[in-house]
Tab-separated table of C-alpha atoms in Angstrom:
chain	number	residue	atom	x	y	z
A	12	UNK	CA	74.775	14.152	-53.261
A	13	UNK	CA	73.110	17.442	-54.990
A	14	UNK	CA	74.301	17.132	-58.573
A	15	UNK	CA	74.929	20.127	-60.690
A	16	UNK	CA	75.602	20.372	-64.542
A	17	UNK	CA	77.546	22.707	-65.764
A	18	UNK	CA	78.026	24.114	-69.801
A	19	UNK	CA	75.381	22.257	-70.719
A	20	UNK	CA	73.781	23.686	-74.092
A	21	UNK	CA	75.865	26.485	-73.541
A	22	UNK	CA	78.782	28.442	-71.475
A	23	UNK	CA	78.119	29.474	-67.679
A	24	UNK	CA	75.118	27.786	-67.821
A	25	UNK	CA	74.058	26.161	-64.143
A	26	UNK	CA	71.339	23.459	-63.911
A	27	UNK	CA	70.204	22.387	-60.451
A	28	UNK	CA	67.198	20.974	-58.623
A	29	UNK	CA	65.119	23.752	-57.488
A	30	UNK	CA	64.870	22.376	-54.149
A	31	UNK	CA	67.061	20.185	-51.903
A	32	UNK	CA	66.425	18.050	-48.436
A	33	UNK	CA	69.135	16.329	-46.628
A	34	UNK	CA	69.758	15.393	-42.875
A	35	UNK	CA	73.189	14.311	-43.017
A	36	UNK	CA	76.806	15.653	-44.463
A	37	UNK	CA	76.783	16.007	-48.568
A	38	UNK	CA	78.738	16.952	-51.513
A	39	UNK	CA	77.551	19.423	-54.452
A	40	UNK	CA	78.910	17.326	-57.794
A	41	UNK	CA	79.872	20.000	-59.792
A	42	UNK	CA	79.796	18.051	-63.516
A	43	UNK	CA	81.106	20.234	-66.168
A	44	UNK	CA	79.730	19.450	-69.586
A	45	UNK	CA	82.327	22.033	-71.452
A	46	UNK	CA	84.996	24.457	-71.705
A	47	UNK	CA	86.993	25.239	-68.198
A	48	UNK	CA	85.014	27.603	-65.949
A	49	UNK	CA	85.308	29.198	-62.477
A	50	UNK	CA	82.405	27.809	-60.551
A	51	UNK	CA	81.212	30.024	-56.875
A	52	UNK	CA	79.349	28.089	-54.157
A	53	UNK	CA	77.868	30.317	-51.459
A	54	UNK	CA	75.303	29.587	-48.737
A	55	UNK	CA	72.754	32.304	-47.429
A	56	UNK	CA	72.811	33.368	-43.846
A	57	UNK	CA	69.828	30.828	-43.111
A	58	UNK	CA	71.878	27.716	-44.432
A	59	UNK	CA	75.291	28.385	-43.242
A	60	UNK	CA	73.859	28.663	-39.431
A	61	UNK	CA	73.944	24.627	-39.425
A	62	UNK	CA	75.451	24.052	-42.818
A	63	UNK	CA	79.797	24.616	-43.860
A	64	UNK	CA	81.392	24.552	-47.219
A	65	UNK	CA	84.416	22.495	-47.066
A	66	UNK	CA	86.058	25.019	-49.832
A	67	UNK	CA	86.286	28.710	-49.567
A	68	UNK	CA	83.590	28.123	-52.252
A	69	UNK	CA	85.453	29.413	-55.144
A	70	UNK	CA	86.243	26.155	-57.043
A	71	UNK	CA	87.844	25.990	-60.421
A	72	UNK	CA	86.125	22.681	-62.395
A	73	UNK	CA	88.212	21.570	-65.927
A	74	UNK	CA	86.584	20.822	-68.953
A	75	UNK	CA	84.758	17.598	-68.968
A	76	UNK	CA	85.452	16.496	-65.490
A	77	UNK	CA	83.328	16.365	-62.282
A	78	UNK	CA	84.234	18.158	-58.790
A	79	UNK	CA	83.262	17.782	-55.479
A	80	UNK	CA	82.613	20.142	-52.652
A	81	UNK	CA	81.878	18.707	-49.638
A	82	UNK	CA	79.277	20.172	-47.470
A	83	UNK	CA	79.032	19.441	-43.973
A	84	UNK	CA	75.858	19.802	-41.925
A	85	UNK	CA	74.882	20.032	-38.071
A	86	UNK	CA	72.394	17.791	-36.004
A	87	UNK	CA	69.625	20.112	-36.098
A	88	UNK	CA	66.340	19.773	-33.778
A	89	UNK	CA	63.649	20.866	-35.953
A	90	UNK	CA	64.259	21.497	-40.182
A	91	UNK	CA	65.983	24.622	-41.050
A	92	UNK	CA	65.433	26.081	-44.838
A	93	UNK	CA	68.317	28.153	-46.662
A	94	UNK	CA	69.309	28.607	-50.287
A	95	UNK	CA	72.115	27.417	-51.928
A	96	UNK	CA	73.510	29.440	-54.638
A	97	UNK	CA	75.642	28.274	-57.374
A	98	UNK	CA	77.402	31.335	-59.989
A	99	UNK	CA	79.344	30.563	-62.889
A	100	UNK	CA	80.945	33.120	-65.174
A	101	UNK	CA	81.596	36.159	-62.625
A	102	UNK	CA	78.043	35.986	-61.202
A	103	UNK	CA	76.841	36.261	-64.707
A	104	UNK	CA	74.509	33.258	-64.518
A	105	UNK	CA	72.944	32.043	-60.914
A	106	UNK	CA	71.234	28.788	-59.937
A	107	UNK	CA	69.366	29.178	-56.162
A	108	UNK	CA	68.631	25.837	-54.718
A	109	UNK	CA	66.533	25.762	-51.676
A	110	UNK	CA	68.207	23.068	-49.736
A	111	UNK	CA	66.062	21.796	-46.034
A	112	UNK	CA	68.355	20.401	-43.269
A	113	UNK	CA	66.109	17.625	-41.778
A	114	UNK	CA	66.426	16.465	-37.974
A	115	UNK	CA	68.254	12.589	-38.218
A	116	UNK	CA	66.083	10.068	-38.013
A	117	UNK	CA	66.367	7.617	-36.053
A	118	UNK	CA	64.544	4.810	-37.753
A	119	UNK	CA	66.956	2.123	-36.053
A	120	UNK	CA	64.416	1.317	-33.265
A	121	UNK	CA	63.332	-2.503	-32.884
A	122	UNK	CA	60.095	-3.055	-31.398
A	123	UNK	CA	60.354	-6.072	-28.666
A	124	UNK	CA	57.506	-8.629	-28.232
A	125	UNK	CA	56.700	-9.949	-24.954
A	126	UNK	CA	57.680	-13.603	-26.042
A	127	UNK	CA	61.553	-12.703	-25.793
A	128	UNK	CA	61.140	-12.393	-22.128
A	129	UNK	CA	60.268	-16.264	-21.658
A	130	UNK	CA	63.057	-18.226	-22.003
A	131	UNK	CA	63.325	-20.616	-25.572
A	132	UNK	CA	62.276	-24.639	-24.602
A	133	UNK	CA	64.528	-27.805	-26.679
A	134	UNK	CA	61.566	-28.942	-28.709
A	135	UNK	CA	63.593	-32.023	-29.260
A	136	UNK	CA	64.212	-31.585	-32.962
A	137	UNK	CA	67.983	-29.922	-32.202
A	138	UNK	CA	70.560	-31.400	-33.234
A	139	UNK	CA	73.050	-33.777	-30.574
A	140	UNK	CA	76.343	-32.662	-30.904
A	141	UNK	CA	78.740	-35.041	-32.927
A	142	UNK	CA	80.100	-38.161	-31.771
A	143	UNK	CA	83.432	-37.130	-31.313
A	144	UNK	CA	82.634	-33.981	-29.359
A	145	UNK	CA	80.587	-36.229	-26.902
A	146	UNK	CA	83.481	-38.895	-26.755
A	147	UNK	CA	85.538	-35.514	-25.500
A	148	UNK	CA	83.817	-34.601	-23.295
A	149	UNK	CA	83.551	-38.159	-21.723
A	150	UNK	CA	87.241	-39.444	-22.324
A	151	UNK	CA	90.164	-37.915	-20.197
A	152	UNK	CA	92.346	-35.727	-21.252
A	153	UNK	CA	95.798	-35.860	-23.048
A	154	UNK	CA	97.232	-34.596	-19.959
A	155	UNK	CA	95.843	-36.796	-17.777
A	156	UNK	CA	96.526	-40.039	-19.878
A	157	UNK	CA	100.434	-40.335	-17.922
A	158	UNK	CA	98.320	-40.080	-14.649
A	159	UNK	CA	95.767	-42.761	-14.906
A	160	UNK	CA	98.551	-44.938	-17.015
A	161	UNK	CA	100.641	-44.776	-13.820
A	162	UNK	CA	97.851	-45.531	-11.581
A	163	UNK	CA	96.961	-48.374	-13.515
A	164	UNK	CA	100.955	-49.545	-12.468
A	165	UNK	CA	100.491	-49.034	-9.084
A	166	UNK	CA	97.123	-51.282	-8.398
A	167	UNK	CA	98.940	-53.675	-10.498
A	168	UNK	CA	102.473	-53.511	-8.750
A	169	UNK	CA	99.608	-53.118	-5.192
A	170	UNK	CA	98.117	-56.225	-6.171
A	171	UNK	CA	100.902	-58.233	-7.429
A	172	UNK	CA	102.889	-57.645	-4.407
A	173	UNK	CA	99.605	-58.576	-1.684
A	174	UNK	CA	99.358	-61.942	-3.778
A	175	UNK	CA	103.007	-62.807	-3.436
A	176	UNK	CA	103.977	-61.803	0.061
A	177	UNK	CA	100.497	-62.992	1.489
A	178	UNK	CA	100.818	-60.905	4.930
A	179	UNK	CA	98.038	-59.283	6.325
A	180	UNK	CA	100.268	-55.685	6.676
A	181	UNK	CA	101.272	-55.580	3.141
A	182	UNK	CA	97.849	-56.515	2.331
A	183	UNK	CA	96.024	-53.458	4.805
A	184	UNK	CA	99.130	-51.359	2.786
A	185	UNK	CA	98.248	-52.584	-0.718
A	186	UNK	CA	94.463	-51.653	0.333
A	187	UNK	CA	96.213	-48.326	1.069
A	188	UNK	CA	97.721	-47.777	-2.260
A	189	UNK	CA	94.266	-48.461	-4.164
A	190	UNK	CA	92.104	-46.842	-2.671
A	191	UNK	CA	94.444	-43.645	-2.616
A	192	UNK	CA	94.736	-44.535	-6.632
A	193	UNK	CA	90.976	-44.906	-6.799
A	194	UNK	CA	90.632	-41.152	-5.045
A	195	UNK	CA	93.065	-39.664	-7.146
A	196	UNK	CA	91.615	-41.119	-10.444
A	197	UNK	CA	87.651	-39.930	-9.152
A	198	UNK	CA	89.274	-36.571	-8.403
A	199	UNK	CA	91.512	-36.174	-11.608
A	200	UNK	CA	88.490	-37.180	-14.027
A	201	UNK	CA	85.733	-34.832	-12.482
């Protein structure tokens, strides 16, 4: 933001900073100190090569208020130097500001050490997850509750049926049934 008083001390008076270095889009603050006054914002051939005034620089400020004309400014390679010129009262007073547009910096570079290629080792002081996560991840799932449940039925129906009838082929068969419950349960809780 280049700041600019206006009317201060005395009508069509302009006070600026003499010189002005930016590398990015601005506004010129136009802050008027008294009466009403027609304010003219120009830029020199130099400036307006990588620099644009978002008004057509003939801006109208109120007494006592502040106004803003924004400037906007190209990505430039190396710094380019222009003037700025700011007229009040029909050209009657001038205020040049030399104003630099800089080259962006890119100061957003991060310098990597050699010890983030090497992967990080549990020195043993982290934290174990809490006990409910770990009974999670150990217990079955909701969905799978019905399963097993049912399973459970079948050994017992299985087993209660091989001790009643006592025959060898309903014995191989209730052999059958559990270890086909037995595979199922392995494979459901994996």
């Amino acid at each position: 933001m280049l700041l600019v008083e206006l009317n201060r001390g005395k009508l069509h008076t302009v006070e600026a900073p003499a010189e002005f270095a930016i590398d990015e889009p601005f506004s010129v603050e136009l802050r008027n100190h008294g009466e009403a006054v027609h304010v003219h914002v120009r830029a020199d051939e130099a400036l307006s090569a990588v620099a644009r005034i978002d008004s057509d620089g003939n801006v109208f400020v109120e007494n006592d208020t502040t106004h803003s004309v924004p400037v906007t400014v190209e990505d430039v390679d190396s710094p380019v130097t222009g003037t700025l010129e700011i007229a009040t009262g029909y050209g009657a007073e001038k205020q040049a500001i030399e104003v630099t547009v800089e080259p962006q910096s890119n100061e957003q570079s991060v310098d990597i050490d050699e010890t983030l290629s090497t992967p990080q080792r549990d020195d043993g002081g982290s934290q174990s997850p809490p006990l409910g996560d770990q009974l999670s991840a150990v217990l079955p799932s909701r969905g799978a509750l019905p399963v097993i449940l049912l399973g459970l039925v079948a050994l017992a129906v299985a087993a209660g049926v091989a001790n009643a009838v006592r025959s060898p082929a309903v014995l191989v068969g209730a052999g059958v049934v559990v270890g086909a419950v037995l595979v199922a349960m392995v494979a459901l809780l994996r």
